[in-house]
Short mmCIF file of C-alpha atoms and ligand atoms in Angstrom, two decimals:
data_model
loop_
_atom_site.label_atom_id
_atom_site.label_comp_id
_atom_site.label_asym_id
_atom_site.label_seq_id
_atom_site.Cartn_x
_atom_site.Cartn_y
_atom_site.Cartn_z
CA MET A 521 -0.92 5.28 -21.79
CA ILE A 522 -3.73 3.98 -20.79
CA ILE A 523 -3.78 2.15 -17.37
CA PRO A 524 -6.32 -0.97 -16.80
CA LYS A 525 -10.05 -0.63 -16.13
CA ASN A 526 -9.26 -2.20 -12.55
CA ILE A 527 -6.66 -1.84 -10.38
CA LEU A 528 -6.56 -5.32 -8.72
CA GLY A 529 -2.91 -5.58 -7.61
CA THR A 530 0.23 -3.99 -9.06
CA LYS A 531 0.68 -7.93 -10.65
CA GLY A 532 0.24 -7.35 -14.84
CA LEU A 533 1.54 -3.89 -14.39
CA SER A 534 3.68 -3.09 -17.06
CA LYS A 535 6.48 -1.16 -16.13
CA GLU A 536 4.90 1.90 -18.44
CA GLU A 537 2.18 2.44 -16.64
CA ILE A 538 3.14 2.14 -13.01
CA VAL A 539 5.69 5.41 -14.59
CA THR A 540 2.54 6.91 -15.96
CA ILE A 541 0.81 6.59 -12.02
CA LEU A 542 3.65 8.03 -10.55
CA ASP A 543 4.78 10.57 -13.71
CA SER A 544 0.68 11.41 -12.62
CA ALA A 545 0.69 11.78 -9.28
CA GLU A 546 3.41 14.50 -9.15
CA ALA A 547 1.37 16.81 -10.79
CA PHE A 548 -1.51 15.63 -8.02
CA LYS A 549 0.95 16.21 -4.82
CA GLU A 550 0.83 20.41 -5.49
CA ILE A 551 -2.24 20.02 -5.34
CA SER A 552 -2.42 20.05 -1.12
CA THR A 553 0.12 21.96 -0.28
CA ARG A 554 -2.98 25.07 -2.06
CA GLU A 555 -3.84 26.60 0.86
CA ILE A 556 -7.47 25.69 -1.27
CA LYS A 557 -6.80 22.03 -1.72
CA LYS A 558 -9.56 21.14 -4.22
CA VAL A 559 -9.77 21.33 -8.35
CA PRO A 560 -13.13 20.65 -10.02
CA THR A 561 -11.64 17.55 -11.79
CA LEU A 562 -13.93 15.21 -10.74
CA ARG A 563 -16.82 17.22 -9.98
CA GLY A 564 -20.18 15.32 -11.09
CA ARG A 565 -18.81 12.24 -10.46
CA THR A 566 -18.98 9.65 -7.72
CA ILE A 567 -17.39 7.82 -5.71
CA ILE A 568 -18.21 3.94 -3.08
CA ASN A 569 -15.38 3.83 -0.71
CA LEU A 570 -15.99 0.89 0.52
CA PHE A 571 -14.48 -0.90 3.59
CA PHE A 572 -14.71 -4.14 5.25
CA GLU A 573 -11.56 -4.18 7.74
CA PRO A 574 -10.50 -1.41 10.29
CA SER A 575 -7.85 1.48 7.79
CA THR A 576 -6.75 4.70 9.32
CA ARG A 577 -4.36 5.83 5.88
CA THR A 578 -5.90 4.68 2.85
CA ARG A 579 -9.86 4.95 3.61
CA THR A 580 -8.77 8.34 4.30
CA SER A 581 -6.61 8.41 1.60
CA PHE A 582 -8.94 7.69 -0.36
CA GLU A 583 -11.70 9.46 0.41
CA ILE A 584 -9.52 13.37 1.44
CA ALA A 585 -8.54 12.42 -2.49
CA GLY A 586 -11.55 12.30 -4.12
CA LYS A 587 -12.99 15.67 -1.72
CA ARG A 588 -9.29 17.21 -3.98
CA LEU A 589 -10.76 16.44 -7.12
CA SER A 590 -14.00 17.35 -6.16
CA ALA A 591 -16.32 13.88 -6.51
CA ASP A 592 -18.43 13.15 -4.33
CA VAL A 593 -17.30 10.48 -2.13
CA ILE A 594 -19.44 7.99 -0.27
CA ASN A 595 -18.03 6.35 2.27
CA ILE A 596 -19.96 2.53 3.70
CA SER A 597 -18.07 0.45 6.11
CA GLY A 598 -18.56 -3.41 7.26
CA SER A 599 -20.41 -3.21 10.22
CA THR A 600 -23.15 -0.25 8.49
CA SER A 601 -24.48 -2.38 5.69
CA SER A 602 -26.78 -4.33 5.08
CA THR A 603 -24.03 -7.74 4.71
CA VAL A 604 -25.00 -8.21 9.01
CA LYS A 605 -28.57 -8.56 8.01
CA GLY A 606 -27.01 -11.02 5.20
CA GLU A 607 -27.04 -9.46 2.04
CA ASN A 608 -24.13 -11.21 0.29
CA LEU A 609 -21.15 -9.43 -1.18
CA ILE A 610 -22.42 -9.41 -4.63
CA ASP A 611 -25.78 -7.95 -4.35
CA MET A 612 -24.63 -5.08 -1.95
CA ALA A 613 -22.29 -4.28 -5.41
CA LEU A 614 -24.78 -5.00 -8.10
CA ASN A 615 -27.01 -2.71 -5.59
CA LEU A 616 -24.34 -0.58 -5.60
CA GLU A 617 -24.06 0.38 -8.81
CA ALA A 618 -27.83 0.19 -9.63
CA MET A 619 -27.32 3.92 -8.27
CA ASN A 620 -24.98 4.57 -10.93
CA PRO A 621 -21.11 5.28 -9.42
CA ASP A 622 -18.26 5.82 -11.15
CA LEU A 623 -15.64 4.50 -9.35
CA MET A 624 -15.76 1.81 -6.85
CA ILE A 625 -13.14 1.05 -4.28
CA ILE A 626 -13.37 -1.99 -1.61
CA ARG A 627 -10.94 -3.52 1.49
CA HIS A 628 -12.22 -6.50 2.43
CA SER A 629 -9.85 -9.22 4.82
CA HIS A 630 -10.84 -12.89 2.35
CA SER A 631 -8.13 -11.96 -0.58
CA GLY A 632 -9.72 -12.19 -4.18
CA VAL A 633 -13.18 -10.44 -3.16
CA ALA A 634 -12.29 -7.17 -5.05
CA GLU A 635 -11.51 -9.58 -8.25
CA MET A 636 -14.97 -11.22 -8.03
CA LEU A 637 -16.80 -8.22 -7.69
CA SER A 638 -14.86 -6.44 -11.20
CA LYS A 639 -16.56 -9.84 -12.84
CA PHE A 640 -20.20 -8.83 -11.37
CA ILE A 641 -20.46 -4.46 -11.78
CA LYS A 642 -19.27 -2.76 -14.83
CA CYS A 643 -17.82 0.93 -13.41
CA PRO A 644 -13.69 0.55 -12.18
CA ILE A 645 -12.69 -1.32 -9.35
CA ILE A 646 -9.35 0.14 -7.71
CA ASN A 647 -8.15 -2.68 -4.39
CA ALA A 648 -8.14 -0.91 -1.46
CA GLY A 649 -6.05 -4.42 -0.22
CA ASP A 650 -7.41 -7.65 -0.19
CA GLY A 651 -6.44 -10.78 2.53
CA HIS A 652 -2.73 -11.43 2.36
CA HIS A 653 -2.81 -10.82 -1.39
CA GLU A 654 -2.27 -7.77 -2.71
CA HIS A 655 -2.27 -3.76 -1.39
CA PRO A 656 -1.95 -1.76 -5.36
CA THR A 657 -1.87 1.99 -4.05
CA GLN A 658 0.31 0.56 -0.85
CA ALA A 659 3.33 -0.25 -3.33
CA LEU A 660 2.74 2.45 -5.62
CA LEU A 661 2.73 5.06 -3.12
CA ASP A 662 6.13 2.92 -1.40
CA LEU A 663 7.99 3.24 -5.05
CA TYR A 664 6.83 7.23 -5.19
CA THR A 665 7.78 7.83 -2.19
CA ILE A 666 11.64 5.69 -2.77
CA ARG A 667 11.94 7.57 -6.38
CA GLU A 668 11.07 11.08 -4.68
CA ALA A 669 14.10 10.79 -2.62
CA ILE A 670 16.36 8.94 -4.08
CA GLY A 671 15.64 9.48 -8.03
CA ASP A 672 15.92 6.26 -10.46
CA LEU A 673 14.34 2.89 -9.35
CA HIS A 674 16.25 1.30 -11.46
CA GLY A 675 19.26 -1.56 -9.74
CA LEU A 676 18.24 -0.31 -6.19
CA ASN A 677 18.30 -2.59 -2.72
CA VAL A 678 15.47 -2.98 -1.05
CA THR A 679 15.20 -4.94 2.31
CA ILE A 680 11.59 -5.71 3.37
CA VAL A 681 11.28 -6.77 6.49
CA GLY A 682 8.60 -9.23 8.72
CA ASP A 683 6.08 -10.98 8.44
CA ILE A 684 6.21 -11.66 4.32
CA THR A 685 3.95 -14.23 4.47
CA HIS A 686 0.87 -12.77 5.50
CA SER A 687 1.33 -9.15 4.15
CA ARG A 688 -0.36 -7.90 0.82
CA VAL A 689 1.82 -4.89 0.69
CA VAL A 690 4.86 -7.34 0.02
CA ARG A 691 3.08 -9.57 -2.28
CA SER A 692 2.38 -6.36 -4.22
CA ASN A 693 5.98 -4.69 -3.47
CA ILE A 694 7.29 -7.56 -5.17
CA TYR A 695 5.80 -7.32 -8.51
CA ALA A 696 5.43 -3.85 -8.48
CA MET A 697 9.61 -3.50 -7.66
CA LYS A 698 10.69 -6.42 -9.77
CA THR A 699 9.13 -5.02 -12.77
CA MET A 700 10.89 -1.42 -12.12
CA GLY A 701 13.98 -3.21 -12.02
CA ILE A 702 14.43 -3.12 -8.25
CA ASN A 703 16.84 -6.02 -6.49
CA VAL A 704 14.49 -7.06 -3.31
CA THR A 705 15.24 -9.11 0.10
CA LEU A 706 12.76 -10.71 2.04
CA VAL A 707 13.97 -10.84 6.28
CA GLY A 708 12.35 -12.67 8.50
CA PRO A 709 12.21 -15.68 10.72
CA PRO A 710 11.89 -18.83 8.71
CA THR A 711 8.01 -19.49 10.04
CA MET A 712 7.12 -16.39 8.12
CA ILE A 713 9.21 -16.46 4.69
CA PRO A 714 7.49 -19.37 2.39
CA LEU A 715 8.78 -21.90 1.06
CA GLY A 716 9.72 -20.67 -2.65
CA ILE A 717 9.40 -17.95 -2.69
CA GLU A 718 12.50 -17.68 -4.75
CA ASN A 719 10.64 -18.18 -7.51
CA MET A 720 9.11 -14.05 -7.81
CA GLY A 721 12.86 -13.08 -8.74
CA VAL A 722 13.93 -12.69 -4.88
CA HIS A 723 16.70 -13.39 -2.05
CA VAL A 724 16.08 -14.34 1.48
CA SER A 725 17.72 -14.21 4.37
CA TYR A 726 17.05 -14.72 8.16
CA SER A 727 19.21 -12.15 9.48
CA LEU A 728 18.65 -8.57 9.85
CA GLU A 729 21.84 -7.63 11.15
CA ASP A 730 23.28 -8.91 7.60
CA ALA A 731 20.41 -7.81 5.20
CA VAL A 732 20.85 -4.33 6.25
CA LEU A 733 24.41 -4.11 5.24
CA ASP A 734 23.51 -3.40 0.98
CA ALA A 735 20.17 -1.73 1.11
CA ASP A 736 19.28 1.44 0.21
CA VAL A 737 15.98 1.18 1.39
CA ILE A 738 14.57 -0.91 4.22
CA MET A 739 11.02 -1.49 4.78
CA MET A 740 9.58 -3.06 8.12
CA LEU A 741 6.65 -4.32 8.18
CA ARG A 742 3.96 -5.06 11.14
CA LEU A 743 3.95 -7.90 13.76
CA GLN A 744 0.71 -8.70 12.53
CA THR A 745 0.76 -9.41 16.63
CA GLU A 746 -2.95 -10.89 16.26
CA ARG A 747 -1.79 -14.50 15.04
CA GLN A 748 0.20 -15.03 18.20
CA ASN A 749 -2.13 -18.01 18.85
CA GLU A 750 -0.58 -19.54 15.48
CA PHE A 751 2.27 -19.74 17.01
CA LEU A 752 4.73 -19.16 14.30
CA LEU A 753 7.10 -16.69 17.26
CA PRO A 754 8.16 -18.46 20.31
CA SER A 755 7.55 -14.59 21.84
CA ILE A 756 7.49 -10.64 21.03
CA ARG A 757 10.56 -9.98 22.37
CA GLU A 758 12.14 -12.84 21.50
CA TYR A 759 10.14 -10.97 17.74
CA SER A 760 11.85 -8.36 18.58
CA ASN A 761 15.66 -8.79 19.89
CA LEU A 762 16.44 -10.68 16.07
CA PHE A 763 13.59 -8.86 13.96
CA CYS A 764 13.90 -4.95 15.33
CA LEU A 765 15.55 -2.01 13.44
CA THR A 766 17.42 -0.01 15.90
CA THR A 767 20.18 2.59 16.29
CA LYS A 768 22.09 -0.28 16.58
CA ILE A 769 21.39 -2.38 13.60
CA LEU A 770 21.03 1.08 11.72
CA LYS A 771 24.90 1.94 11.80
CA ARG A 772 24.96 -1.09 9.76
CA SER A 773 23.00 0.07 7.10
CA LYS A 774 24.23 3.02 4.32
CA ASP A 775 24.61 6.56 5.88
CA ASP A 776 21.82 7.18 3.53
CA VAL A 777 19.33 4.35 3.65
CA LEU A 778 15.61 5.25 3.58
CA ILE A 779 13.91 3.58 5.77
CA ILE A 780 9.57 2.88 5.38
CA HIS A 781 6.96 1.36 7.00
CA PRO A 782 3.56 0.98 5.65
CA GLY A 783 2.02 1.76 8.80
CA PRO A 784 -0.07 1.26 11.53
CA VAL A 785 3.21 0.40 13.33
CA ASN A 786 3.65 -1.41 16.47
CA ARG A 787 6.35 0.66 18.54
CA GLY A 788 9.30 -0.79 19.81
CA ILE A 789 8.21 -3.92 17.97
CA GLU A 790 9.49 -4.27 14.62
CA ILE A 791 11.17 -0.29 14.59
CA THR A 792 12.15 2.10 17.97
CA LEU A 793 10.74 5.19 18.54
CA ASP A 794 13.57 6.66 17.91
CA VAL A 795 14.65 5.04 14.38
CA MET A 796 11.28 5.84 13.02
CA LYS A 797 11.99 10.05 13.78
CA SER A 798 15.22 9.87 12.94
CA ASP A 799 15.88 12.05 8.85
CA LYS A 800 16.05 8.62 7.40
CA SER A 801 12.68 7.93 8.35
CA PHE A 802 10.22 8.54 5.37
CA ILE A 803 6.82 6.54 7.14
CA LEU A 804 4.68 10.22 6.83
CA ASN A 805 5.82 10.66 3.97
CA GLN A 806 4.62 7.91 2.95
CA VAL A 807 1.13 8.59 3.67
CA THR A 808 1.28 12.51 1.98
CA ASN A 809 2.20 10.54 -0.86
CA GLY A 810 -0.69 8.00 -0.75
CA VAL A 811 -3.27 10.72 -1.31
CA ALA A 812 -1.23 11.48 -4.59
CA ILE A 813 -1.59 8.61 -5.61
CA ARG A 814 -4.67 8.56 -5.28
CA MET A 815 -5.69 11.01 -6.64
CA ALA A 816 -3.93 10.24 -9.57
CA LEU A 817 -5.36 6.62 -10.23
CA MET A 818 -8.56 8.26 -9.64
CA TYR A 819 -8.39 11.53 -12.56
CA LEU A 820 -6.64 8.22 -14.69
CA LEU A 821 -9.60 5.61 -14.34
CA LEU A 822 -12.30 8.05 -14.91
CA GLY A 823 -10.70 9.66 -17.78
CA GLY A 824 -10.60 13.35 -15.35
CA ASN A 825 -8.74 17.14 -17.75
CA ASN A 826 -4.91 18.47 -17.72
CA ASP A 827 -7.17 21.94 -17.75
CA SER A 828 -9.12 21.86 -14.87
CA LEU A 829 -5.39 21.19 -12.53
CA ASN A 830 -5.64 25.20 -12.13
N1 LIG B 2143 -0.85 1.42 4.95
C1 LIG B 2143 -2.09 0.80 5.48
O1 LIG B 2143 -2.65 -0.19 4.86
O2 LIG B 2143 -2.94 1.38 6.19
P1 LIG B 2143 -4.33 0.94 7.63
O3 LIG B 2143 -4.50 -1.16 7.56
O4 LIG B 2143 -4.57 2.32 8.40
O5 LIG B 2143 -5.10 1.53 5.51
#
């Protein structure tokens, strides 16, 4: 199975392509448990990690993934690039491409940047999060974590809670989850759920208490506290009263419910510390699995050789 040349989003990825990526990640996860966490699969290949927005998990995960595959990984952040001197993004990408990289990974606060650059440069691009649009590797690692913990994805009920409107993680997860036959329910205040989102084949609820009842998985989202000046909420305390995942709310859900969160977490705002630390929480498993998913994508996009995994 050949996957698309660029991973710009999960929209348009077929079920077979998603399964290929998840299955490949299983082989790569084992490498990270070895004492020597390195295979020669991408030796001599060059990967540019271009981040124009803060990131802890995604940036480090891509860097570790590339290095564990023996690629040369170059990290560039927006603040240290010549864009601060006025160079535009397309010129910057063309100049980087002139140095013959094999893969570019890009995070940007503006929606559509990864897709735009893909029209100008020849090497593959992975979107590491663009504005409110998509964050495909996050959705893929979420699916991997759910499949690893529960098994078959088809028919599962996933409840996603928080600021749906501004979340690229939600958008990528809806596309991927619907493709995999998952039932998705979105929960949040009405000001944070776009009108008509049901047209994407999802359910909408404004009550966390109701929406956890049938959930096999509850995905909590970071409250983007930097949006407080957009007056979407009466106050952060009011939001927490209604939408924070607490032990009390969790008692209404299935005994074996799985809790995930893409991070970064606002402790005590969208999820309490005791829930984060409970045995239902797979938040750190998601981070571990992110490395395997990104190794798999690099391998699949750059045509790695299976023999080199040993
Ligand atoms: N999940 C995620 O994208 O986290 P970072 O912003 O730390 O990369």
